[in-house]
Amino acid sequence: MRFDIGVRRRLGDRTIAFTCRSDARLIALTGPSGVGKTSVLNMIAGLLPPDEGHIAIGGERLFDRAAGIDLPVAQRHAGYLFQDLRLFPHMRVEANLRYGRRPGGALSQAEILAFLGIGHLLHRMPASLSGGEAQRVAIGRALLSAPRFLLMDEPLTGLDQARRAEIVPLIERLRDEIGLPILYVTHELREAERLADIIVEMPGD
């Protein structure tokens, strides 16, 4: 599935621009804090409209300013892993996983639970989870939305070394076994070099 993206958006006194055309399994988007990496993900997901440009994934145009195309968020079928995870604190893991679930995904719920190793967490509350467990649940919720691609916003931020060592191999398995193309934001170059097929750097000032 091909990423074909060229977008530009003015936010305050900064112009955010991103261009990428690739069939890579995992594209890492790097650069210093504040250059607009998360804004790029939000543009692709449909949460932030670009001022100009286009977004096509797998041959489908999600956005094209010149052609007047701007698909709603739900029709873009992006699995979005937010940096702050956004698990609902008042809902058990099972209910968090059900939220936003759509039919037609590549994997069944049972397969996703087994893949992520989270079946034993279903009756837990988010506050009782470790950082690595919460990250796995958030990934599971994204996969259960039947996504065509994944957007991952600094998924290792806030994790200690042990939890990082737990999650990185999982991301490698997502890349290699699940077959969903991934756009992955990180400010850690070593992390990008390990995980990505290609690295796109957004320069700072």
PDB file of C-alpha atoms in Angstrom:
ATOM      1  CA  MET A   1       0.000   0.000   0.000  1.00  0.00           C
ATOM      2  CA  ARG A   2       1.480   3.272  -1.106  1.00  0.00           C
ATOM      3  CA  PHE A   3       1.717   6.497   0.873  1.00  0.00           C
ATOM      4  CA  ASP A   4       1.453   9.502  -1.461  1.00  0.00           C
ATOM      5  CA  ILE A   5       1.321  12.611   0.703  1.00  0.00           C
ATOM      6  CA  GLY A   6       2.138  16.237   0.051  1.00  0.00           C
ATOM      7  CA  VAL A   7       0.544  18.701   2.462  1.00  0.00           C
ATOM      8  CA  ARG A   8       1.107  22.187   3.819  1.00  0.00           C
ATOM      9  CA  ARG A   9      -0.577  23.966   6.722  1.00  0.00           C
ATOM     10  CA  ARG A  10       0.045  27.314   8.398  1.00  0.00           C
ATOM     11  CA  LEU A  11      -0.232  27.163  12.203  1.00  0.00           C
ATOM     12  CA  GLY A  12       0.524  30.437  13.984  1.00  0.00           C
ATOM     13  CA  ASP A  13       3.896  31.689  12.746  1.00  0.00           C
ATOM     14  CA  ARG A  14       5.001  28.265  11.468  1.00  0.00           C
ATOM     15  CA  THR A  15       4.350  26.565   8.144  1.00  0.00           C
ATOM     16  CA  ILE A  16       4.185  22.786   8.425  1.00  0.00           C
ATOM     17  CA  ALA A  17       5.035  20.918   5.242  1.00  0.00           C
ATOM     18  CA  PHE A  18       5.376  17.190   4.633  1.00  0.00           C
ATOM     19  CA  THR A  19       5.986  15.245   1.444  1.00  0.00           C
ATOM     20  CA  CYS A  20       6.412  11.487   1.107  1.00  0.00           C
ATOM     21  CA  ARG A  21       5.821   8.918  -1.636  1.00  0.00           C
ATOM     22  CA  SER A  22       6.733   5.397  -0.645  1.00  0.00           C
ATOM     23  CA  ASP A  23       5.637   1.759  -0.464  1.00  0.00           C
ATOM     24  CA  ALA A  24       7.560   1.293   2.790  1.00  0.00           C
ATOM     25  CA  ARG A  25       6.040  -0.839   5.542  1.00  0.00           C
ATOM     26  CA  LEU A  26       6.998   1.657   8.248  1.00  0.00           C
ATOM     27  CA  ILE A  27       7.910   5.286   7.610  1.00  0.00           C
ATOM     28  CA  ALA A  28       9.454   7.154  10.523  1.00  0.00           C
ATOM     29  CA  LEU A  29       8.790  10.875  10.738  1.00  0.00           C
ATOM     30  CA  THR A  30      11.501  12.510  12.832  1.00  0.00           C
ATOM     31  CA  GLY A  31      12.594  15.970  13.865  1.00  0.00           C
ATOM     32  CA  PRO A  32      12.852  18.148  16.965  1.00  0.00           C
ATOM     33  CA  SER A  33       9.876  18.921  19.172  1.00  0.00           C
ATOM     34  CA  GLY A  34       7.560  21.584  17.792  1.00  0.00           C
ATOM     35  CA  VAL A  35       8.199  21.096  14.067  1.00  0.00           C
ATOM     36  CA  GLY A  36       4.715  19.718  13.437  1.00  0.00           C
ATOM     37  CA  LYS A  37       5.092  15.926  13.395  1.00  0.00           C
ATOM     38  CA  THR A  38       1.844  15.329  15.268  1.00  0.00           C
ATOM     39  CA  SER A  39       0.110  17.912  13.071  1.00  0.00           C
ATOM     40  CA  VAL A  40       1.073  15.838  10.026  1.00  0.00           C
ATOM     41  CA  LEU A  41      -0.565  12.760  11.564  1.00  0.00           C
ATOM     42  CA  ASN A  42      -3.645  14.829  12.374  1.00  0.00           C
ATOM     43  CA  MET A  43      -3.841  16.010   8.766  1.00  0.00           C
ATOM     44  CA  ILE A  44      -3.660  12.425   7.506  1.00  0.00           C
ATOM     45  CA  ALA A  45      -6.277  11.267  10.020  1.00  0.00           C
ATOM     46  CA  GLY A  46      -8.626  14.099   9.016  1.00  0.00           C
ATOM     47  CA  LEU A  47      -8.460  15.937  12.341  1.00  0.00           C
ATOM     48  CA  LEU A  48      -6.646  18.975  10.892  1.00  0.00           C
ATOM     49  CA  PRO A  49      -7.350  20.165   7.337  1.00  0.00           C
ATOM     50  CA  PRO A  50      -4.299  21.097   5.261  1.00  0.00           C
ATOM     51  CA  ASP A  51      -4.269  24.474   3.581  1.00  0.00           C
ATOM     52  CA  GLU A  52      -3.119  22.812   0.380  1.00  0.00           C
ATOM     53  CA  GLY A  53      -1.929  19.508  -1.013  1.00  0.00           C
ATOM     54  CA  HIS A  54      -3.129  15.911  -1.201  1.00  0.00           C
ATOM     55  CA  ILE A  55      -3.216  12.690   0.836  1.00  0.00           C
ATOM     56  CA  ALA A  56      -3.562   9.341  -0.947  1.00  0.00           C
ATOM     57  CA  ILE A  57      -3.024   5.961   0.695  1.00  0.00           C
ATOM     58  CA  GLY A  58      -3.267   2.716  -1.205  1.00  0.00           C
ATOM     59  CA  GLY A  59      -4.443   4.593  -4.273  1.00  0.00           C
ATOM     60  CA  GLU A  60      -7.418   6.176  -2.485  1.00  0.00           C
ATOM     61  CA  ARG A  61      -7.565   9.962  -2.240  1.00  0.00           C
ATOM     62  CA  LEU A  62      -8.379  10.955   1.313  1.00  0.00           C
ATOM     63  CA  PHE A  63      -7.763  14.662   0.702  1.00  0.00           C
ATOM     64  CA  ASP A  64      -7.121  16.764  -2.357  1.00  0.00           C
ATOM     65  CA  ARG A  65      -7.566  20.508  -2.000  1.00  0.00           C
ATOM     66  CA  ALA A  66      -7.510  21.162  -5.746  1.00  0.00           C
ATOM     67  CA  ALA A  67     -10.098  18.453  -6.449  1.00  0.00           C
ATOM     68  CA  GLY A  68     -12.307  19.334  -3.489  1.00  0.00           C
ATOM     69  CA  ILE A  69     -11.869  15.933  -1.795  1.00  0.00           C
ATOM     70  CA  ASP A  70     -11.863  15.778   2.019  1.00  0.00           C
ATOM     71  CA  LEU A  71     -13.078  12.436   3.410  1.00  0.00           C
ATOM     72  CA  PRO A  72     -14.499  12.468   6.942  1.00  0.00           C
ATOM     73  CA  VAL A  73     -12.401  10.907   9.699  1.00  0.00           C
ATOM     74  CA  ALA A  74     -14.476   7.713   9.869  1.00  0.00           C
ATOM     75  CA  GLN A  75     -14.112   7.084   6.137  1.00  0.00           C
ATOM     76  CA  ARG A  76     -10.318   7.318   6.219  1.00  0.00           C
ATOM     77  CA  HIS A  77      -9.998   4.132   8.291  1.00  0.00           C
ATOM     78  CA  ALA A  78      -6.853   5.193  10.129  1.00  0.00           C
ATOM     79  CA  GLY A  79      -5.817   3.368  13.286  1.00  0.00           C
ATOM     80  CA  TYR A  80      -4.451   6.219  15.408  1.00  0.00           C
ATOM     81  CA  LEU A  81      -2.265   5.555  18.452  1.00  0.00           C
ATOM     82  CA  PHE A  82      -2.138   8.892  20.267  1.00  0.00           C
ATOM     83  CA  GLN A  83       0.875   9.865  22.343  1.00  0.00           C
ATOM     84  CA  ASP A  84      -1.285  10.153  25.484  1.00  0.00           C
ATOM     85  CA  LEU A  85      -3.096   6.863  24.610  1.00  0.00           C
ATOM     86  CA  ARG A  86      -6.554   8.327  25.472  1.00  0.00           C
ATOM     87  CA  LEU A  87      -7.889   5.255  27.228  1.00  0.00           C
ATOM     88  CA  PHE A  88     -11.161   5.997  29.001  1.00  0.00           C
ATOM     89  CA  PRO A  89     -10.311   5.902  32.725  1.00  0.00           C
ATOM     90  CA  HIS A  90     -13.864   4.970  33.804  1.00  0.00           C
ATOM     91  CA  MET A  91     -14.094   1.979  31.450  1.00  0.00           C
ATOM     92  CA  ARG A  92     -12.516  -1.433  31.871  1.00  0.00           C
ATOM     93  CA  VAL A  93     -10.042  -2.666  29.285  1.00  0.00           C
ATOM     94  CA  GLU A  94     -12.711  -4.748  27.531  1.00  0.00           C
ATOM     95  CA  ALA A  95     -14.958  -1.690  27.085  1.00  0.00           C
ATOM     96  CA  ASN A  96     -12.004   0.408  25.911  1.00  0.00           C
ATOM     97  CA  LEU A  97     -11.255  -2.198  23.267  1.00  0.00           C
ATOM     98  CA  ARG A  98     -14.878  -2.267  22.102  1.00  0.00           C
ATOM     99  CA  TYR A  99     -14.985   1.497  21.662  1.00  0.00           C
ATOM    100  CA  GLY A 100     -14.820   2.323  17.978  1.00  0.00           C
ATOM    101  CA  ARG A 101     -14.664  -1.335  16.947  1.00  0.00           C
ATOM    102  CA  ARG A 102     -15.672  -1.914  13.333  1.00  0.00           C
ATOM    103  CA  PRO A 103     -16.194  -5.130  11.367  1.00  0.00           C
ATOM    104  CA  GLY A 104     -13.956  -6.137   8.503  1.00  0.00           C
ATOM    105  CA  GLY A 105     -10.521  -5.990  10.116  1.00  0.00           C
ATOM    106  CA  ALA A 106      -7.685  -8.271   9.097  1.00  0.00           C
ATOM    107  CA  LEU A 107      -7.736  -9.932  12.536  1.00  0.00           C
ATOM    108  CA  SER A 108     -10.559 -11.019  14.831  1.00  0.00           C
ATOM    109  CA  GLN A 109     -10.742  -9.743  18.408  1.00  0.00           C
ATOM    110  CA  ALA A 110      -9.509 -13.100  19.680  1.00  0.00           C
ATOM    111  CA  GLU A 111      -6.531 -12.956  17.323  1.00  0.00           C
ATOM    112  CA  ILE A 112      -5.691  -9.392  18.397  1.00  0.00           C
ATOM    113  CA  LEU A 113      -5.902 -10.305  22.087  1.00  0.00           C
ATOM    114  CA  ALA A 114      -3.571 -13.247  21.486  1.00  0.00           C
ATOM    115  CA  PHE A 115      -1.187 -11.227  19.313  1.00  0.00           C
ATOM    116  CA  LEU A 116      -0.861  -8.490  21.950  1.00  0.00           C
ATOM    117  CA  GLY A 117      -1.013 -10.796  24.961  1.00  0.00           C
ATOM    118  CA  ILE A 118      -3.731  -8.760  26.685  1.00  0.00           C
ATOM    119  CA  GLY A 119      -6.536 -11.278  27.120  1.00  0.00           C
ATOM    120  CA  HIS A 120      -5.893 -11.448  30.876  1.00  0.00           C
ATOM    121  CA  LEU A 121      -6.334  -7.655  31.215  1.00  0.00           C
ATOM    122  CA  LEU A 122      -9.952  -7.393  30.036  1.00  0.00           C
ATOM    123  CA  HIS A 123     -11.464  -6.786  33.485  1.00  0.00           C
ATOM    124  CA  ARG A 124      -8.790  -4.331  34.645  1.00  0.00           C
ATOM    125  CA  MET A 125      -9.201  -0.560  34.862  1.00  0.00           C
ATOM    126  CA  PRO A 126      -6.684   1.615  32.950  1.00  0.00           C
ATOM    127  CA  ALA A 127      -5.270   3.106  36.173  1.00  0.00           C
ATOM    128  CA  SER A 128      -4.139  -0.369  37.250  1.00  0.00           C
ATOM    129  CA  LEU A 129      -2.128  -1.036  34.063  1.00  0.00           C
ATOM    130  CA  SER A 130       1.603  -0.628  33.643  1.00  0.00           C
ATOM    131  CA  GLY A 131       2.816   1.673  30.866  1.00  0.00           C
ATOM    132  CA  GLY A 132       3.529  -1.276  28.601  1.00  0.00           C
ATOM    133  CA  GLU A 133       0.137  -2.868  29.283  1.00  0.00           C
ATOM    134  CA  ALA A 134      -1.672   0.403  28.571  1.00  0.00           C
ATOM    135  CA  GLN A 135       0.260   0.763  25.328  1.00  0.00           C
ATOM    136  CA  ARG A 136      -0.758  -2.743  24.248  1.00  0.00           C
ATOM    137  CA  VAL A 137      -4.407  -1.992  25.007  1.00  0.00           C
ATOM    138  CA  ALA A 138      -4.232   1.227  22.981  1.00  0.00           C
ATOM    139  CA  ILE A 139      -2.712  -0.684  20.055  1.00  0.00           C
ATOM    140  CA  GLY A 140      -5.465  -3.275  20.374  1.00  0.00           C
ATOM    141  CA  ARG A 141      -8.154  -0.604  20.234  1.00  0.00           C
ATOM    142  CA  ALA A 142      -6.566   0.841  17.088  1.00  0.00           C
ATOM    143  CA  LEU A 143      -6.422  -2.596  15.429  1.00  0.00           C
ATOM    144  CA  LEU A 144     -10.058  -3.348  16.305  1.00  0.00           C
ATOM    145  CA  SER A 145     -11.174  -0.275  14.349  1.00  0.00           C
ATOM    146  CA  ALA A 146     -10.434  -2.257  11.133  1.00  0.00           C
ATOM    147  CA  PRO A 147      -7.797   0.242   9.968  1.00  0.00           C
ATOM    148  CA  ARG A 148      -6.248   0.365   6.511  1.00  0.00           C
ATOM    149  CA  PHE A 149      -3.102   1.940   7.976  1.00  0.00           C
ATOM    150  CA  LEU A 150      -1.684   2.927  11.376  1.00  0.00           C
ATOM    151  CA  LEU A 151      -0.566   6.312  12.694  1.00  0.00           C
ATOM    152  CA  MET A 152       1.671   6.025  15.766  1.00  0.00           C
ATOM    153  CA  ASP A 153       2.624   9.188  17.671  1.00  0.00           C
ATOM    154  CA  GLU A 154       5.758   8.596  19.772  1.00  0.00           C
ATOM    155  CA  PRO A 155       4.478   5.331  21.253  1.00  0.00           C
ATOM    156  CA  LEU A 156       7.564   4.841  23.450  1.00  0.00           C
ATOM    157  CA  THR A 157       7.367   8.238  25.157  1.00  0.00           C
ATOM    158  CA  GLY A 158       7.105   7.937  28.929  1.00  0.00           C
ATOM    159  CA  LEU A 159       8.064   4.256  29.020  1.00  0.00           C
ATOM    160  CA  ASP A 160      11.053   3.080  31.035  1.00  0.00           C
ATOM    161  CA  GLN A 161      13.741   0.935  29.431  1.00  0.00           C
ATOM    162  CA  ALA A 162      12.081  -2.349  30.380  1.00  0.00           C
ATOM    163  CA  ARG A 163       8.742  -1.312  28.893  1.00  0.00           C
ATOM    164  CA  ARG A 164      10.455  -0.001  25.762  1.00  0.00           C
ATOM    165  CA  ALA A 165      12.157  -3.375  25.357  1.00  0.00           C
ATOM    166  CA  GLU A 166       8.681  -4.943  25.551  1.00  0.00           C
ATOM    167  CA  ILE A 167       6.964  -2.654  23.032  1.00  0.00           C
ATOM    168  CA  VAL A 168       9.642  -2.324  20.315  1.00  0.00           C
ATOM    169  CA  PRO A 169       9.485  -6.021  19.300  1.00  0.00           C
ATOM    170  CA  LEU A 170       5.688  -5.714  19.225  1.00  0.00           C
ATOM    171  CA  ILE A 171       5.927  -2.805  16.781  1.00  0.00           C
ATOM    172  CA  GLU A 172       8.329  -4.867  14.664  1.00  0.00           C
ATOM    173  CA  ARG A 173       5.747  -7.672  14.597  1.00  0.00           C
ATOM    174  CA  LEU A 174       3.032  -5.185  13.600  1.00  0.00           C
ATOM    175  CA  ARG A 175       5.279  -4.068  10.752  1.00  0.00           C
ATOM    176  CA  ASP A 176       6.243  -7.546   9.592  1.00  0.00           C
ATOM    177  CA  GLU A 177       3.258  -9.799  10.354  1.00  0.00           C
ATOM    178  CA  ILE A 178       0.067  -7.727  10.287  1.00  0.00           C
ATOM    179  CA  GLY A 179       0.806  -6.003   6.997  1.00  0.00           C
ATOM    180  CA  LEU A 180      -0.675  -2.601   7.816  1.00  0.00           C
ATOM    181  CA  PRO A 181       1.478   0.307   6.617  1.00  0.00           C
ATOM    182  CA  ILE A 182       2.623   2.494   9.505  1.00  0.00           C
ATOM    183  CA  LEU A 183       3.535   6.170   9.743  1.00  0.00           C
ATOM    184  CA  TYR A 184       5.517   6.451  12.963  1.00  0.00           C
ATOM    185  CA  VAL A 185       6.478   9.685  14.707  1.00  0.00           C
ATOM    186  CA  THR A 186       9.543   9.791  16.931  1.00  0.00           C
ATOM    187  CA  HIS A 187      12.255  12.259  17.913  1.00  0.00           C
ATOM    188  CA  GLU A 188      14.678   9.404  18.681  1.00  0.00           C
ATOM    189  CA  LEU A 189      16.888   8.681  15.677  1.00  0.00           C
ATOM    190  CA  ARG A 190      18.084   5.297  16.984  1.00  0.00           C
ATOM    191  CA  GLU A 191      14.475   4.204  17.420  1.00  0.00           C
ATOM    192  CA  ALA A 192      13.693   5.287  13.863  1.00  0.00           C
ATOM    193  CA  GLU A 193      16.742   3.498  12.464  1.00  0.00           C
ATOM    194  CA  ARG A 194      15.720   0.231  14.125  1.00  0.00           C
ATOM    195  CA  LEU A 195      12.065   0.270  13.095  1.00  0.00           C
ATOM    196  CA  ALA A 196      11.738   2.163   9.834  1.00  0.00           C
ATOM    197  CA  ASP A 197      12.196   1.197   6.209  1.00  0.00           C
ATOM    198  CA  ILE A 198      12.675   4.894   5.450  1.00  0.00           C
ATOM    199  CA  ILE A 199      13.125   7.984   7.628  1.00  0.00           C
ATOM    200  CA  VAL A 200      11.708  11.386   6.720  1.00  0.00           C
ATOM    201  CA  GLU A 201      13.159  14.228   8.784  1.00  0.00           C
ATOM    202  CA  MET A 202      11.241  17.435   9.380  1.00  0.00           C
ATOM    203  CA  PRO A 203      13.821  20.178   9.918  1.00  0.00           C
ATOM    204  CA  GLY A 204      13.580  22.637  12.775  1.00  0.00           C
ATOM    205  CA  ASP A 205      14.237  26.354  12.577  1.00  0.00           C
TER     206      ASP A 205
END
